[in-house]
Tab-separated table of C-alpha atoms in Angstrom:
chain	number	residue	atom	x	y	z
A	1	PRO	CA	113.427	101.692	71.686
A	2	GLU	CA	111.946	99.764	68.792
A	3	GLU	CA	108.291	100.556	68.172
A	4	ARG	CA	105.808	97.814	67.433
A	5	ASP	CA	103.442	98.233	64.546
A	6	PHE	CA	100.801	96.141	66.274
A	7	LYS	CA	98.831	96.306	69.475
A	8	TYR	CA	96.977	93.758	71.530
A	9	LYS	CA	93.227	93.886	72.027
A	10	ASP	CA	93.539	94.712	75.734
A	11	GLN	CA	95.845	97.643	74.906
A	12	LEU	CA	93.313	98.986	72.411
A	13	GLU	CA	90.493	98.598	74.939
A	14	GLY	CA	92.623	100.608	77.385
A	15	GLU	CA	93.111	103.310	74.749
A	16	LEU	CA	89.342	103.449	74.270
A	17	ALA	CA	88.805	103.956	78.011
A	18	VAL	CA	91.486	106.660	78.152
A	19	ALA	CA	89.811	108.465	75.251
A	20	PHE	CA	86.690	108.939	77.371
A	21	GLY	CA	88.527	110.289	80.436
A	22	GLY	CA	87.812	113.939	79.670
A	23	ARG	CA	84.139	113.409	78.891
A	24	VAL	CA	83.621	111.278	81.990
A	25	ALA	CA	85.489	113.785	84.178
A	26	GLU	CA	83.137	116.540	82.980
A	27	GLU	CA	80.134	114.383	83.766
A	28	ILE	CA	81.389	113.462	87.241
A	29	VAL	CA	82.698	116.876	88.323
A	30	PHE	CA	80.286	119.266	86.612
A	31	ASN	CA	77.292	116.969	86.114
A	32	ARG	CA	77.128	118.145	82.502
A	33	ILE	CA	78.944	117.532	79.244
A	34	SER	CA	80.353	119.796	76.538
A	35	THR	CA	81.700	119.580	73.009
A	36	GLY	CA	85.257	119.529	74.372
A	37	ALA	CA	85.687	115.780	73.989
A	38	SER	CA	84.400	115.584	70.402
A	39	ASN	CA	87.771	114.713	68.880
A	40	ASP	CA	88.406	112.040	71.534
A	41	ILE	CA	84.981	110.536	70.832
A	42	LYS	CA	85.638	110.485	67.092
A	43	GLN	CA	89.036	108.823	67.541
A	44	ALA	CA	87.565	106.249	69.941
A	45	THR	CA	84.742	105.482	67.526
A	46	ASP	CA	87.191	105.091	64.642
A	47	LEU	CA	89.372	102.800	66.766
A	48	ALA	CA	86.398	100.650	67.831
A	49	GLN	CA	85.323	100.371	64.189
A	50	GLN	CA	88.806	99.226	63.184
A	51	MET	CA	88.885	96.695	66.006
A	52	VAL	CA	85.628	95.130	64.836
A	53	ARG	CA	85.634	95.704	61.085
A	54	THR	CA	89.328	95.449	60.176
A	55	TRP	CA	91.186	93.518	62.870
A	56	GLY	CA	88.586	90.874	63.724
A	57	MET	CA	88.640	91.675	67.447
A	58	SER	CA	85.025	90.770	68.115
A	59	GLU	CA	84.147	87.495	69.806
A	60	ALA	CA	80.579	87.791	68.505
A	61	LEU	CA	81.683	88.152	64.881
A	62	GLY	CA	84.893	86.157	64.927
A	63	PRO	CA	88.200	86.858	63.197
A	64	LEU	CA	86.731	88.288	60.010
A	65	SER	CA	87.305	91.584	58.213
A	66	TYR	CA	84.300	93.634	57.141
A	67	ALA	CA	86.233	96.638	55.849
A	68	LYS	CA	86.594	95.872	52.158
A	69	GLY	CA	87.025	99.101	50.203
A	70	GLU	CA	85.607	101.335	52.925
A	71	GLU	CA	88.811	103.302	53.425
A	72	GLN	CA	88.252	105.188	50.138
A	73	VAL	CA	87.115	108.780	50.587
A	74	PHE	CA	86.028	111.239	47.902
A	75	LEU	CA	85.309	114.891	48.673
A	76	GLY	CA	84.862	114.118	52.341
A	77	ARG	CA	82.279	111.382	51.748
A	78	GLU	CA	82.703	107.651	51.661
A	79	ILE	CA	82.074	106.159	48.250
A	80	ALA	CA	79.164	103.748	48.343
A	81	GLN	CA	80.684	100.281	48.120
A	82	HIS	CA	79.108	96.920	47.629
A	83	ARG	CA	79.332	95.142	50.953
A	84	ASP	CA	79.825	91.424	51.229
A	85	TYR	CA	77.619	90.887	54.264
A	86	SER	CA	73.958	90.984	55.205
A	87	GLU	CA	71.959	93.645	57.006
A	88	GLU	CA	71.888	91.289	60.004
A	89	THR	CA	75.700	91.216	60.039
A	90	ALA	CA	75.783	95.019	59.657
A	91	ASN	CA	73.578	95.268	62.748
A	92	LYS	CA	75.915	92.913	64.651
A	93	ILE	CA	78.900	95.038	63.620
A	94	ASP	CA	77.140	98.182	64.863
A	95	ALA	CA	76.203	96.433	68.122
A	96	GLU	CA	79.817	95.311	68.707
A	97	ILE	CA	81.195	98.793	68.056
A	98	SER	CA	78.599	100.229	70.410
A	99	ARG	CA	79.453	97.607	73.057
A	100	LEU	CA	83.177	98.422	72.879
A	101	ILE	CA	82.434	102.134	73.283
A	102	SER	CA	79.980	101.543	76.121
A	103	ASP	CA	82.409	99.240	77.952
A	104	ALA	CA	85.238	101.766	77.555
A	105	TYR	CA	83.055	104.598	78.835
A	106	GLY	CA	82.024	102.466	81.806
A	107	GLN	CA	85.643	101.573	82.566
A	108	ALA	CA	86.705	105.240	82.442
A	109	LYS	CA	83.821	106.184	84.738
A	110	LYS	CA	84.649	103.408	87.221
A	111	VAL	CA	88.321	104.381	87.408
A	112	LEU	CA	87.639	108.100	87.796
A	113	GLU	CA	84.938	107.572	90.422
A	114	GLU	CA	87.286	105.295	92.398
A	115	HIS	CA	90.079	107.876	92.169
A	116	LEU	CA	88.177	111.155	92.386
A	117	ASP	CA	90.771	112.561	94.788
A	118	LEU	CA	93.481	111.954	92.179
A	119	LEU	CA	91.340	113.545	89.451
A	120	HIS	CA	91.047	116.742	91.524
A	121	ALA	CA	94.765	116.726	92.409
A	122	LEU	CA	95.687	116.335	88.731
A	123	ALA	CA	93.310	119.135	87.732
A	124	ASP	CA	94.930	121.420	90.315
A	125	MET	CA	98.400	120.521	89.073
A	126	LEU	CA	97.380	121.170	85.451
A	127	LEU	CA	96.024	124.606	86.403
A	128	GLU	CA	99.454	125.426	87.836
A	129	GLN	CA	101.740	124.083	85.135
A	130	GLU	CA	99.666	123.231	82.004
A	131	THR	CA	101.336	119.853	81.360
A	132	VAL	CA	102.146	116.861	83.538
A	133	LEU	CA	104.288	114.087	82.122
A	134	GLY	CA	105.783	110.753	83.141
A	135	LYS	CA	107.444	110.790	86.500
A	136	GLU	CA	105.598	113.932	87.648
A	137	LEU	CA	102.337	112.088	87.136
A	138	ASP	CA	103.680	109.018	88.939
A	139	GLU	CA	104.780	111.204	91.873
A	140	LEU	CA	101.346	112.831	92.021
A	141	ILE	CA	99.621	109.453	91.960
A	142	PHE	CA	101.857	108.110	94.755
A	143	SER	CA	101.352	111.266	96.839
A	144	VAL	CA	97.568	110.780	96.681
A	145	ASN	CA	97.563	106.982	96.844
A	146	PRO	CA	100.881	105.472	98.046
A	147	ASP	CA	99.524	101.907	97.824
A	148	ILE	CA	98.698	102.041	94.117
A	149	ASP	CA	100.508	99.583	91.862
A	150	LEU	CA	101.515	101.398	88.674
A	151	PRO	CA	102.755	99.535	85.622
A	152	LYS	CA	106.413	100.059	84.753
A	153	ARG	CA	106.917	102.741	82.121
A	154	PRO	CA	108.878	101.722	79.022
A	155	ASP	CA	111.321	104.589	79.646
A	156	ASP	CA	112.117	103.459	83.209
A	157	THR	CA	115.244	101.542	82.245
A	158	PRO	CA	118.284	102.203	84.462
A	159	GLU	CA	120.341	103.492	81.490
A	160	GLU	CA	117.743	106.101	80.605
A	161	GLU	CA	117.245	107.136	84.232
A	162	GLU	CA	120.990	107.666	84.530
A	163	ALA	CA	121.042	109.678	81.295
A	164	ALA	CA	118.164	111.805	82.595
A	165	VAL	CA	120.098	112.580	85.779
A	166	PHE	CA	123.089	113.722	83.745
A	167	ALA	CA	120.867	115.749	81.410
A	168	ASP	CA	119.639	117.764	84.409
A	169	GLU	CA	123.159	118.659	85.547
A	170	PRO	CA	124.728	121.893	84.301
A	171	ALA	CA	127.255	121.523	81.492
A	172	ALA	CA	130.858	121.418	82.623
A	173	GLU	CA	132.862	124.566	81.881
A	174	ALA	CA	135.692	123.970	79.402
């Protein structure tokens, strides 16, 4: 399938929420947090910054880019660049990034609290087999909550399902 080099705002907001799944699960299940989600938090923060500063995905700030020259890195530190906006705008940018992160965290927490039984079932399955992908995850979800309405996966086309069936069959002897 052809990959798109763009994403919609709602897709990116979903990615932000997914990034906080591990941290939120720790908080809900163990009532404590660890350093385990540090990379997810960094990636989510970077994504939220891009949404606001580069892609103009902030209703409060409008469709403007505030990322001029900030992608340059020297010896692990950002080079100080002249910025073309005020301290007030910088504060609004920070507030928008923080709001995106907070909303995503809240969404992850809401979903996991509503589906705590599924969280535990998935954790048990992961302890048994280390990875759970695609249809296995769908089957687990349906076994715990048969009424759930899952979005269609991009790889659920009839041609690919048929190919997958044939891939599982033993090779014919020549």
